[in-house]
mmCIF file of C-alpha atoms and ligand atoms in Angstrom:
data_model
loop_
_atom_site.group_PDB
_atom_site.id
_atom_site.type_symbol
_atom_site.label_atom_id
_atom_site.label_comp_id
_atom_site.label_asym_id
_atom_site.label_seq_id
_atom_site.Cartn_x
_atom_site.Cartn_y
_atom_site.Cartn_z
ATOM 1 C CA MET V 1 42.289 -203.859 -165.403
ATOM 2 C CA GLU V 2 40.737 -206.039 -162.722
ATOM 3 C CA LEU V 3 38.756 -204.210 -160.010
ATOM 4 C CA ARG V 4 38.656 -205.670 -156.494
ATOM 5 C CA GLU V 5 36.496 -204.846 -153.460
ATOM 6 C CA LEU V 6 38.425 -202.979 -150.784
ATOM 7 C CA GLY V 7 37.306 -204.630 -147.538
ATOM 8 C CA ARG V 8 33.868 -203.394 -146.485
ATOM 9 C CA THR V 9 34.264 -199.914 -147.978
ATOM 10 C CA GLY V 10 32.222 -200.622 -151.096
ATOM 11 C CA LEU V 11 35.101 -199.152 -153.109
ATOM 12 C CA LYS V 12 36.215 -201.107 -156.139
ATOM 13 C CA VAL V 13 39.858 -200.388 -156.781
ATOM 14 C CA SER V 14 42.156 -201.562 -159.537
ATOM 15 C CA SER V 15 44.390 -204.498 -158.641
ATOM 16 C CA VAL V 16 47.329 -202.322 -159.700
ATOM 17 C CA GLY V 17 47.321 -199.017 -157.837
ATOM 18 C CA PHE V 18 49.373 -195.943 -158.757
ATOM 19 C CA GLY V 19 51.940 -195.204 -156.043
ATOM 20 C CA ALA V 20 52.678 -191.512 -156.349
ATOM 21 C CA SER V 21 55.769 -191.236 -154.164
ATOM 22 C CA PRO V 22 57.957 -191.064 -157.318
ATOM 23 C CA LEU V 23 56.027 -187.893 -158.282
ATOM 24 C CA GLY V 24 57.706 -186.295 -155.247
ATOM 25 C CA ASN V 25 61.100 -187.023 -156.885
ATOM 26 C CA VAL V 26 61.778 -189.729 -154.320
ATOM 27 C CA PHE V 27 63.279 -192.034 -156.978
ATOM 28 C CA GLY V 28 64.917 -189.345 -159.157
ATOM 29 C CA THR V 29 63.573 -186.234 -160.847
ATOM 30 C CA VAL V 30 60.244 -186.415 -162.665
ATOM 31 C CA SER V 31 59.066 -183.488 -164.788
ATOM 32 C CA GLU V 32 55.491 -182.266 -164.485
ATOM 33 C CA GLU V 33 54.794 -183.295 -168.113
ATOM 34 C CA GLN V 34 56.077 -186.782 -167.369
ATOM 35 C CA ALA V 35 53.932 -186.963 -164.223
ATOM 36 C CA ASN V 36 50.792 -185.754 -166.020
ATOM 37 C CA ALA V 37 51.289 -188.163 -168.896
ATOM 38 C CA SER V 38 51.923 -191.108 -166.541
ATOM 39 C CA VAL V 39 48.793 -190.409 -164.466
ATOM 40 C CA ARG V 40 46.711 -189.964 -167.630
ATOM 41 C CA LEU V 41 47.921 -193.200 -169.215
ATOM 42 C CA ALA V 42 47.404 -195.078 -165.951
ATOM 43 C CA PHE V 43 43.818 -193.802 -165.682
ATOM 44 C CA GLN V 44 43.091 -194.578 -169.340
ATOM 45 C CA SER V 45 44.458 -198.088 -168.769
ATOM 46 C CA GLY V 46 41.994 -198.753 -165.960
ATOM 47 C CA ILE V 47 44.038 -197.784 -162.893
ATOM 48 C CA ASN V 48 41.598 -195.915 -160.647
ATOM 49 C CA PHE V 49 43.514 -195.910 -157.351
ATOM 50 C CA PHE V 50 46.147 -193.251 -156.560
ATOM 51 C CA ASP V 51 48.134 -193.104 -153.307
ATOM 52 C CA THR V 52 50.168 -190.179 -152.011
ATOM 53 C CA SER V 53 51.287 -188.460 -148.785
ATOM 54 C CA PRO V 54 52.330 -184.985 -147.634
ATOM 55 C CA TYR V 55 55.662 -186.637 -146.806
ATOM 56 C CA TYR V 56 56.574 -187.620 -150.388
ATOM 57 C CA GLY V 57 58.906 -184.956 -151.678
ATOM 58 C CA GLY V 58 57.868 -182.611 -148.870
ATOM 59 C CA THR V 59 54.298 -182.112 -150.257
ATOM 60 C CA LEU V 60 55.434 -182.171 -153.921
ATOM 61 C CA SER V 61 53.794 -185.524 -154.712
ATOM 62 C CA GLU V 62 50.374 -184.309 -153.529
ATOM 63 C CA LYS V 63 50.637 -181.111 -155.583
ATOM 64 C CA VAL V 64 51.766 -182.878 -158.746
ATOM 65 C CA LEU V 65 49.177 -185.655 -158.383
ATOM 66 C CA GLY V 66 46.409 -183.109 -157.709
ATOM 67 C CA LYS V 67 47.233 -181.224 -160.917
ATOM 68 C CA ALA V 68 47.486 -184.399 -162.967
ATOM 69 C CA LEU V 69 44.134 -185.707 -161.697
ATOM 70 C CA LYS V 70 42.451 -182.382 -162.362
ATOM 71 C CA ALA V 71 43.855 -182.360 -165.906
ATOM 72 C CA LEU V 72 42.074 -185.683 -166.540
ATOM 73 C CA GLY V 73 38.761 -183.818 -166.499
ATOM 74 C CA ALA V 74 37.168 -187.048 -165.264
ATOM 75 C CA PRO V 75 34.264 -187.288 -162.788
ATOM 76 C CA ARG V 76 35.522 -187.248 -159.193
ATOM 77 C CA SER V 77 33.749 -190.546 -158.520
ATOM 78 C CA SER V 78 35.795 -192.285 -161.228
ATOM 79 C CA TYR V 79 39.013 -192.362 -159.189
ATOM 80 C CA VAL V 80 39.991 -193.162 -155.615
ATOM 81 C CA VAL V 81 42.539 -190.930 -153.878
ATOM 82 C CA ALA V 82 44.356 -191.962 -150.720
ATOM 83 C CA THR V 83 46.644 -189.692 -148.755
ATOM 84 C CA LYS V 84 48.176 -189.786 -145.298
ATOM 85 C CA CYS V 85 48.836 -187.718 -142.207
ATOM 86 C CA GLY V 86 51.248 -187.619 -139.274
ATOM 87 C CA ARG V 87 54.512 -187.915 -141.252
ATOM 88 C CA TYR V 88 56.104 -184.830 -142.753
ATOM 89 C CA LYS V 89 59.469 -183.686 -144.095
ATOM 90 C CA GLU V 90 59.871 -181.931 -140.723
ATOM 91 C CA GLY V 91 59.173 -185.118 -138.732
ATOM 92 C CA PHE V 92 56.277 -186.984 -137.124
ATOM 93 C CA ASP V 93 53.257 -185.474 -135.407
ATOM 94 C CA PHE V 94 50.243 -187.686 -134.740
ATOM 95 C CA SER V 95 48.422 -185.196 -132.489
ATOM 96 C CA ALA V 96 44.715 -184.653 -133.171
ATOM 97 C CA GLU V 97 45.382 -180.991 -133.871
ATOM 98 C CA ARG V 98 48.091 -181.676 -136.472
ATOM 99 C CA VAL V 99 46.273 -184.436 -138.371
ATOM 100 C CA THR V 100 43.091 -182.357 -138.482
ATOM 101 C CA ARG V 101 45.009 -179.436 -139.997
ATOM 102 C CA SER V 102 46.908 -181.850 -142.217
ATOM 103 C CA VAL V 103 43.887 -183.075 -144.161
ATOM 104 C CA GLU V 104 42.845 -179.498 -144.966
ATOM 105 C CA GLU V 105 46.350 -178.817 -146.295
ATOM 106 C CA SER V 106 46.291 -182.032 -148.325
ATOM 107 C CA LEU V 107 42.891 -181.205 -149.830
ATOM 108 C CA GLU V 108 44.181 -177.824 -150.928
ATOM 109 C CA ARG V 109 47.290 -179.313 -152.530
ATOM 110 C CA LEU V 110 45.291 -182.082 -154.185
ATOM 111 C CA GLN V 111 42.604 -179.593 -155.297
ATOM 112 C CA LEU V 112 39.892 -181.874 -153.907
ATOM 113 C CA ASP V 113 36.881 -181.463 -151.605
ATOM 114 C CA TYR V 114 37.458 -184.848 -149.979
ATOM 115 C CA VAL V 115 39.862 -187.756 -150.133
ATOM 116 C CA ASP V 116 38.619 -191.321 -150.309
ATOM 117 C CA ILE V 117 41.119 -192.685 -147.789
ATOM 118 C CA LEU V 118 43.102 -190.914 -145.070
ATOM 119 C CA GLN V 119 45.782 -192.999 -143.364
ATOM 120 C CA CYS V 120 48.049 -192.400 -140.376
ATOM 121 C CA HIS V 121 51.458 -192.625 -142.034
ATOM 122 C CA ASP V 122 54.072 -195.011 -140.573
ATOM 123 C CA ILE V 123 52.598 -195.274 -137.114
ATOM 124 C CA GLU V 124 55.540 -197.225 -135.681
ATOM 125 C CA PHE V 125 57.305 -193.863 -135.430
ATOM 126 C CA GLY V 126 54.665 -192.571 -133.011
ATOM 127 C CA SER V 127 53.282 -193.874 -129.738
ATOM 128 C CA LEU V 128 50.821 -196.605 -130.730
ATOM 129 C CA ASP V 129 48.705 -195.708 -127.721
ATOM 130 C CA GLN V 130 48.449 -192.127 -128.986
ATOM 131 C CA ILE V 131 47.428 -193.528 -132.394
ATOM 132 C CA VAL V 132 44.668 -195.580 -130.719
ATOM 133 C CA ASN V 133 43.447 -192.975 -128.229
ATOM 134 C CA GLU V 134 43.994 -189.667 -130.024
ATOM 135 C CA THR V 135 44.858 -189.942 -133.731
ATOM 136 C CA ILE V 136 42.247 -192.465 -134.838
ATOM 137 C CA PRO V 137 39.416 -190.698 -132.942
ATOM 138 C CA ALA V 138 40.475 -187.480 -134.760
ATOM 139 C CA LEU V 139 40.320 -189.334 -138.093
ATOM 140 C CA VAL V 140 36.865 -190.657 -137.206
ATOM 141 C CA LYS V 141 35.731 -187.037 -136.749
ATOM 142 C CA LEU V 142 37.246 -186.089 -140.117
ATOM 143 C CA LYS V 143 35.307 -188.962 -141.664
ATOM 144 C CA GLU V 144 32.090 -187.730 -140.043
ATOM 145 C CA ALA V 145 32.852 -184.218 -141.345
ATOM 146 C CA GLY V 146 33.150 -185.571 -144.897
ATOM 147 C CA LYS V 147 36.831 -184.707 -145.341
ATOM 148 C CA THR V 148 37.595 -188.365 -145.988
ATOM 149 C CA ARG V 149 35.342 -191.296 -146.810
ATOM 150 C CA PHE V 150 37.485 -193.965 -145.143
ATOM 151 C CA ILE V 151 40.390 -194.185 -142.720
ATOM 152 C CA GLY V 152 43.376 -196.437 -142.174
ATOM 153 C CA ILE V 153 46.902 -196.943 -140.908
ATOM 154 C CA THR V 154 50.210 -197.679 -142.601
ATOM 155 C CA GLY V 155 53.633 -198.895 -141.517
ATOM 156 C CA LEU V 156 56.353 -201.518 -141.877
ATOM 157 C CA PRO V 157 56.373 -203.841 -138.791
ATOM 158 C CA LEU V 158 53.382 -206.141 -139.177
ATOM 159 C CA GLY V 159 52.760 -206.233 -135.416
ATOM 160 C CA ILE V 160 51.462 -202.640 -135.466
ATOM 161 C CA PHE V 161 48.329 -203.674 -137.321
ATOM 162 C CA SER V 162 47.083 -206.169 -134.733
ATOM 163 C CA TYR V 163 48.175 -203.884 -131.866
ATOM 164 C CA VAL V 164 45.893 -201.131 -133.143
ATOM 165 C CA LEU V 165 43.055 -203.275 -134.533
ATOM 166 C CA ASP V 166 42.754 -205.138 -131.217
ATOM 167 C CA ARG V 167 42.351 -201.845 -129.342
ATOM 168 C CA VAL V 168 39.888 -199.828 -131.433
ATOM 169 C CA PRO V 169 36.152 -200.559 -131.623
ATOM 170 C CA PRO V 170 35.313 -203.058 -134.409
ATOM 171 C CA GLY V 171 34.710 -201.352 -137.731
ATOM 172 C CA THR V 172 36.625 -198.182 -136.806
ATOM 173 C CA LEU V 173 39.386 -198.706 -139.337
ATOM 174 C CA ASP V 174 38.538 -199.346 -142.969
ATOM 175 C CA VAL V 175 41.951 -200.187 -144.460
ATOM 176 C CA VAL V 176 45.531 -201.082 -143.649
ATOM 177 C CA LEU V 177 48.483 -200.407 -145.924
ATOM 178 C CA SER V 178 51.493 -202.690 -145.520
ATOM 179 C CA TYR V 179 54.634 -202.309 -147.590
ATOM 180 C CA CYS V 180 57.617 -204.473 -148.545
ATOM 181 C CA HIS V 181 55.955 -207.535 -146.999
ATOM 182 C CA TYR V 182 54.340 -209.154 -149.991
ATOM 183 C CA SER V 183 56.890 -209.430 -152.721
ATOM 184 C CA LEU V 184 59.281 -212.090 -154.047
ATOM 185 C CA ASN V 185 61.817 -211.554 -151.245
ATOM 186 C CA ASP V 186 59.375 -211.129 -148.336
ATOM 187 C CA SER V 187 55.832 -212.505 -148.224
ATOM 188 C CA THR V 188 55.154 -212.348 -144.473
ATOM 189 C CA LEU V 189 51.980 -210.268 -144.957
ATOM 190 C CA GLY V 190 50.389 -213.464 -146.273
ATOM 191 C CA ASP V 191 50.322 -214.942 -142.750
ATOM 192 C CA LEU V 192 48.391 -211.928 -141.427
ATOM 193 C CA VAL V 193 45.729 -211.932 -144.143
ATOM 194 C CA PRO V 194 43.216 -214.226 -142.325
ATOM 195 C CA TYR V 195 43.423 -212.013 -139.204
ATOM 196 C CA LEU V 196 42.965 -208.819 -141.241
ATOM 197 C CA LYS V 197 40.046 -210.290 -143.154
ATOM 198 C CA GLY V 198 38.490 -211.288 -139.829
ATOM 199 C CA LYS V 199 38.718 -207.642 -138.773
ATOM 200 C CA GLY V 200 36.957 -206.621 -141.995
ATOM 201 C CA VAL V 201 39.650 -204.220 -143.173
ATOM 202 C CA GLY V 202 40.685 -203.766 -146.783
ATOM 203 C CA ILE V 203 44.281 -204.819 -147.425
ATOM 204 C CA ILE V 204 46.622 -202.698 -149.518
ATOM 205 C CA ASN V 205 50.078 -204.028 -150.333
ATOM 206 C CA ALA V 206 52.612 -201.397 -151.341
ATOM 207 C CA SER V 207 56.087 -201.711 -152.849
ATOM 208 C CA PRO V 208 55.890 -204.977 -154.828
ATOM 209 C CA LEU V 209 59.379 -204.181 -156.136
ATOM 210 C CA SER V 210 60.537 -203.788 -152.512
ATOM 211 C CA MET V 211 61.176 -200.086 -153.145
ATOM 212 C CA GLY V 212 63.472 -200.768 -156.081
ATOM 213 C CA LEU V 213 65.285 -203.890 -154.801
ATOM 214 C CA LEU V 214 63.554 -205.986 -157.462
ATOM 215 C CA THR V 215 64.560 -203.883 -160.449
ATOM 216 C CA GLU V 216 67.417 -204.160 -162.932
ATOM 217 C CA ALA V 217 68.567 -200.648 -161.970
ATOM 218 C CA GLY V 218 68.683 -201.558 -158.272
ATOM 219 C CA PRO V 219 67.448 -199.599 -155.246
ATOM 220 C CA PRO V 220 68.005 -195.903 -154.484
ATOM 221 C CA GLU V 221 70.894 -194.973 -152.201
ATOM 222 C CA TRP V 222 68.620 -194.384 -149.166
ATOM 223 C CA HIS V 223 67.232 -197.928 -149.285
ATOM 224 C CA PRO V 224 67.321 -199.405 -145.746
ATOM 225 C CA ALA V 225 67.857 -203.099 -146.665
ATOM 226 C CA SER V 226 71.035 -204.866 -145.546
ATOM 227 C CA PRO V 227 73.877 -205.373 -148.061
ATOM 228 C CA GLN V 228 72.978 -209.109 -148.083
ATOM 229 C CA ILE V 229 69.374 -208.459 -149.147
ATOM 230 C CA LYS V 230 70.512 -205.934 -151.770
ATOM 231 C CA ALA V 231 73.105 -208.342 -153.172
ATOM 232 C CA ALA V 232 70.655 -211.274 -153.346
ATOM 233 C CA CYS V 233 68.048 -209.158 -155.136
ATOM 234 C CA GLN V 234 70.607 -207.907 -157.629
ATOM 235 C CA THR V 235 71.725 -211.500 -158.297
ATOM 236 C CA ALA V 236 68.094 -212.437 -158.912
ATOM 237 C CA ALA V 237 67.637 -209.464 -161.252
ATOM 238 C CA ALA V 238 70.778 -210.378 -163.197
ATOM 239 C CA HIS V 239 69.633 -214.014 -163.425
ATOM 240 C CA CYS V 240 66.281 -212.958 -164.908
ATOM 241 C CA LYS V 241 67.982 -210.612 -167.357
ATOM 242 C CA GLU V 242 70.322 -213.342 -168.502
ATOM 243 C CA LYS V 243 67.285 -215.498 -169.273
ATOM 244 C CA GLY V 244 65.607 -212.680 -171.195
ATOM 245 C CA LYS V 245 63.140 -212.085 -168.355
ATOM 246 C CA ASN V 246 62.339 -209.041 -166.286
ATOM 247 C CA ILE V 247 62.479 -209.209 -162.485
ATOM 248 C CA SER V 248 60.116 -206.229 -162.045
ATOM 249 C CA LYS V 249 57.393 -207.814 -164.161
ATOM 250 C CA LEU V 250 57.730 -211.084 -162.262
ATOM 251 C CA ALA V 251 57.694 -209.306 -158.890
ATOM 252 C CA LEU V 252 54.551 -207.315 -159.677
ATOM 253 C CA GLN V 253 52.803 -210.429 -160.966
ATOM 254 C CA TYR V 254 53.840 -212.365 -157.844
ATOM 255 C CA SER V 255 52.112 -209.742 -155.657
ATOM 256 C CA LEU V 256 49.022 -209.618 -157.858
ATOM 257 C CA VAL V 257 48.413 -213.374 -157.705
ATOM 258 C CA ASN V 258 47.098 -213.162 -154.130
ATOM 259 C CA LYS V 259 43.535 -211.903 -154.589
ATOM 260 C CA GLU V 260 42.970 -211.574 -150.826
ATOM 261 C CA ILE V 261 45.145 -208.491 -151.131
ATOM 262 C CA THR V 262 42.961 -205.914 -152.826
ATOM 263 C CA SER V 263 45.407 -203.600 -154.479
ATOM 264 C CA VAL V 264 49.129 -203.596 -155.130
ATOM 265 C CA LEU V 265 50.554 -200.084 -155.087
ATOM 266 C CA ILE V 266 53.525 -199.747 -157.390
ATOM 267 C CA GLY V 267 55.463 -196.492 -157.700
ATOM 268 C CA MET V 268 55.415 -195.181 -161.274
ATOM 269 C CA LYS V 269 57.088 -192.196 -162.834
ATOM 270 C CA SER V 270 57.107 -192.671 -166.599
ATOM 271 C CA LEU V 271 54.917 -193.761 -169.492
ATOM 272 C CA GLU V 272 57.191 -196.733 -169.993
ATOM 273 C CA GLN V 273 56.715 -197.942 -166.415
ATOM 274 C CA VAL V 274 52.928 -197.505 -166.600
ATOM 275 C CA GLU V 275 52.872 -199.428 -169.884
ATOM 276 C CA GLU V 276 55.056 -202.212 -168.491
ATOM 277 C CA ASN V 277 53.065 -202.577 -165.280
ATOM 278 C CA VAL V 278 49.686 -202.556 -167.007
ATOM 279 C CA ALA V 279 51.002 -205.123 -169.503
ATOM 280 C CA ALA V 280 52.271 -207.288 -166.624
ATOM 281 C CA ALA V 281 48.786 -207.314 -165.057
ATOM 282 C CA ARG V 282 47.142 -208.131 -168.401
ATOM 283 C CA GLU V 283 49.617 -210.906 -169.138
ATOM 284 C CA LEU V 284 48.997 -212.405 -165.698
ATOM 285 C CA ALA V 285 45.239 -212.429 -166.320
ATOM 286 C CA THR V 286 45.604 -214.210 -169.652
ATOM 287 C CA CYS V 287 48.696 -216.434 -169.304
ATOM 288 C CA GLY V 288 49.306 -216.772 -165.560
ATOM 289 C CA ILE V 289 52.692 -216.359 -163.909
ATOM 290 C CA ASP V 290 55.986 -217.848 -165.121
ATOM 291 C CA GLU V 291 56.247 -220.512 -162.377
ATOM 292 C CA GLU V 292 59.703 -221.619 -163.493
ATOM 293 C CA ALA V 293 61.109 -218.097 -163.162
ATOM 294 C CA VAL V 294 59.430 -217.702 -159.743
ATOM 295 C CA SER V 295 61.059 -220.936 -158.502
ATOM 296 C CA GLU V 296 64.478 -219.891 -159.784
ATOM 297 C CA VAL V 297 64.245 -216.439 -158.197
ATOM 298 C CA GLU V 298 62.908 -217.885 -154.943
ATOM 299 C CA ALA V 299 65.905 -220.235 -154.804
ATOM 300 C CA ILE V 300 68.305 -217.290 -155.228
ATOM 301 C CA LEU V 301 66.472 -215.234 -152.590
ATOM 302 C CA LYS V 302 66.108 -218.105 -150.100
ATOM 303 C CA PRO V 303 69.032 -217.031 -147.836
ATOM 304 C CA VAL V 304 67.400 -213.612 -147.276
ATOM 305 C CA LYS V 305 63.732 -214.634 -147.585
ATOM 306 C CA ASN V 306 61.457 -212.694 -145.235
ATOM 307 C CA GLN V 307 64.343 -210.628 -143.864
ATOM 308 C CA SER V 308 63.364 -207.013 -143.272
ATOM 309 C CA TRP V 309 64.934 -204.008 -141.550
ATOM 310 C CA PRO V 310 64.167 -202.055 -138.378
ATOM 311 C CA SER V 311 61.651 -199.226 -138.573
ATOM 312 C CA GLY V 312 60.212 -196.982 -135.883
ATOM 313 C CA ILE V 313 60.755 -196.248 -132.216
ATOM 314 C CA GLN V 314 60.859 -198.550 -129.201
ATOM 315 C CA GLN V 315 57.258 -198.683 -127.904
ATOM 316 C CA SER V 316 56.958 -198.290 -124.119
HETATM 317 P P1 LIG C 1 57.967 -199.976 -155.440
HETATM 318 O O1 LIG C 1 58.331 -201.308 -154.930
HETATM 319 O O2 LIG C 1 56.671 -199.807 -156.098
HETATM 320 O O3 LIG C 1 59.179 -199.509 -156.384
HETATM 321 C C1 LIG C 1 59.176 -198.263 -156.964
HETATM 322 C C2 LIG C 1 60.418 -198.119 -157.833
HETATM 323 O O4 LIG C 1 60.332 -199.029 -158.924
HETATM 324 C C3 LIG C 1 60.530 -196.744 -158.460
HETATM 325 O O5 LIG C 1 61.889 -196.437 -158.633
HETATM 326 C C4 LIG C 1 59.864 -196.938 -159.798
HETATM 327 O O6 LIG C 1 60.279 -195.950 -160.708
HETATM 328 C C5 LIG C 1 60.353 -198.312 -160.169
HETATM 329 N N1 LIG C 1 59.488 -199.028 -161.131
HETATM 330 C C6 LIG C 1 58.141 -199.024 -161.244
HETATM 331 N N2 LIG C 1 57.739 -199.799 -162.262
HETATM 332 C C7 LIG C 1 58.857 -200.336 -162.801
HETATM 333 C C8 LIG C 1 59.099 -201.239 -163.855
HETATM 334 N N3 LIG C 1 58.102 -201.748 -164.580
HETATM 335 N N4 LIG C 1 60.392 -201.585 -164.131
HETATM 336 C C9 LIG C 1 61.413 -201.081 -163.399
HETATM 337 N N5 LIG C 1 61.253 -200.222 -162.382
HETATM 338 C C10 LIG C 1 59.979 -199.864 -162.076
HETATM 339 O O7 LIG C 1 58.097 -198.966 -154.193
HETATM 340 P P2 LIG C 1 57.337 -197.645 -153.754
HETATM 341 O O8 LIG C 1 57.191 -196.664 -154.840
HETATM 342 O O9 LIG C 1 57.999 -197.237 -152.504
HETATM 343 O O10 LIG C 1 55.903 -198.179 -153.341
HETATM 344 C C11 LIG C 1 54.753 -197.971 -154.117
HETATM 345 C C12 LIG C 1 53.809 -196.955 -153.502
HETATM 346 O O11 LIG C 1 53.245 -197.473 -152.306
HETATM 347 C C13 LIG C 1 54.456 -195.627 -153.091
HETATM 348 O O12 LIG C 1 54.606 -194.775 -154.204
HETATM 349 C C14 LIG C 1 53.474 -195.149 -152.062
HETATM 350 O O13 LIG C 1 52.348 -194.593 -152.707
HETATM 351 C C15 LIG C 1 53.060 -196.445 -151.357
HETATM 352 N N6 LIG C 1 53.905 -196.726 -150.159
HETATM 353 C C16 LIG C 1 53.419 -196.370 -148.939
HETATM 354 C C17 LIG C 1 54.174 -196.589 -147.808
HETATM 355 C C18 LIG C 1 53.631 -196.177 -146.465
HETATM 356 O O14 LIG C 1 52.520 -195.718 -146.372
HETATM 357 N N7 LIG C 1 54.381 -196.300 -145.398
HETATM 358 C C19 LIG C 1 55.436 -197.167 -147.888
HETATM 359 C C20 LIG C 1 55.901 -197.554 -149.140
HETATM 360 C C21 LIG C 1 55.113 -197.333 -150.276
#
């Protein structure tokens, strides 16, 4: 598995990262055995980057991931763990007090002394000025206290990243995590890459399958995309299937091609999915991407290309 430098952090993370939201039963029930086996196979296959949040499954994902990582018996320095703060099953709270308490709770659930990355989770649901003036300074203190090695922000609307990065001292933030903006149906993150690189932050792209849109099984019921986007993605999936191809493999490979984006976080919940996703990365490295299939899928998705959905509160 290819390792890539994450911005200026000095961390080398696998190009395919393990998204652990499915371990919180977000995409259907996952047994603990299944979770442990998936994490173990991922690690043995060279995936060293694991992302979770207290929000996923109302803390379940952190607990399950923590157990699975411990069961590896591997040196702590051999894997990179990212979690988040500010978003919970109960709602959002980006106050300094809550995020400071949050990391302690996460460390306990993850059974770790420190996390590698702590990110403010989905900041468009909070006041961005509070994020700049209160939350990030609290995260800086947590970094100084050794609770986390690096800090970052996550969210859906791309404008949040420049809003925050333009208002904090240079070098304050180490990473940004964008999701659903660098996959076959929406690649708008690509336009922001030069700006983000100029700011020196590591770029993480989550949800290469657009949270299940680019799968044969289709998205979960809660998926926020419009019926038009869902229908176009299902047509593309059916087209690939008809040609003996797999839309999920193509979608992951499409995201991995852009090496300016350090890691692509894909949600995994079974041995089969880990195997398929690792194989997709290996195939890409040796054979390249199936350009013909990409063109055909892009043509099908053209009417909905780069369409997203609203997320967050109106900022004052
Ligand atoms: P995704 O696009 O990775 O899709 C996940 C879905 O695809 C799951 O149902 C999974 O079981 C399925 N899947 C995985 N591999 C497959 C394969 N080979 N074939 C068919 N289906 C497959 O979406 P995601 O899980 O939401 O995103 C990945 C990770 O990124 C999350 O787990 C989370 O860690 C992170 N993330 C963070 C944020 C945020 O911070 N705001 C938002 C979204 C995602």
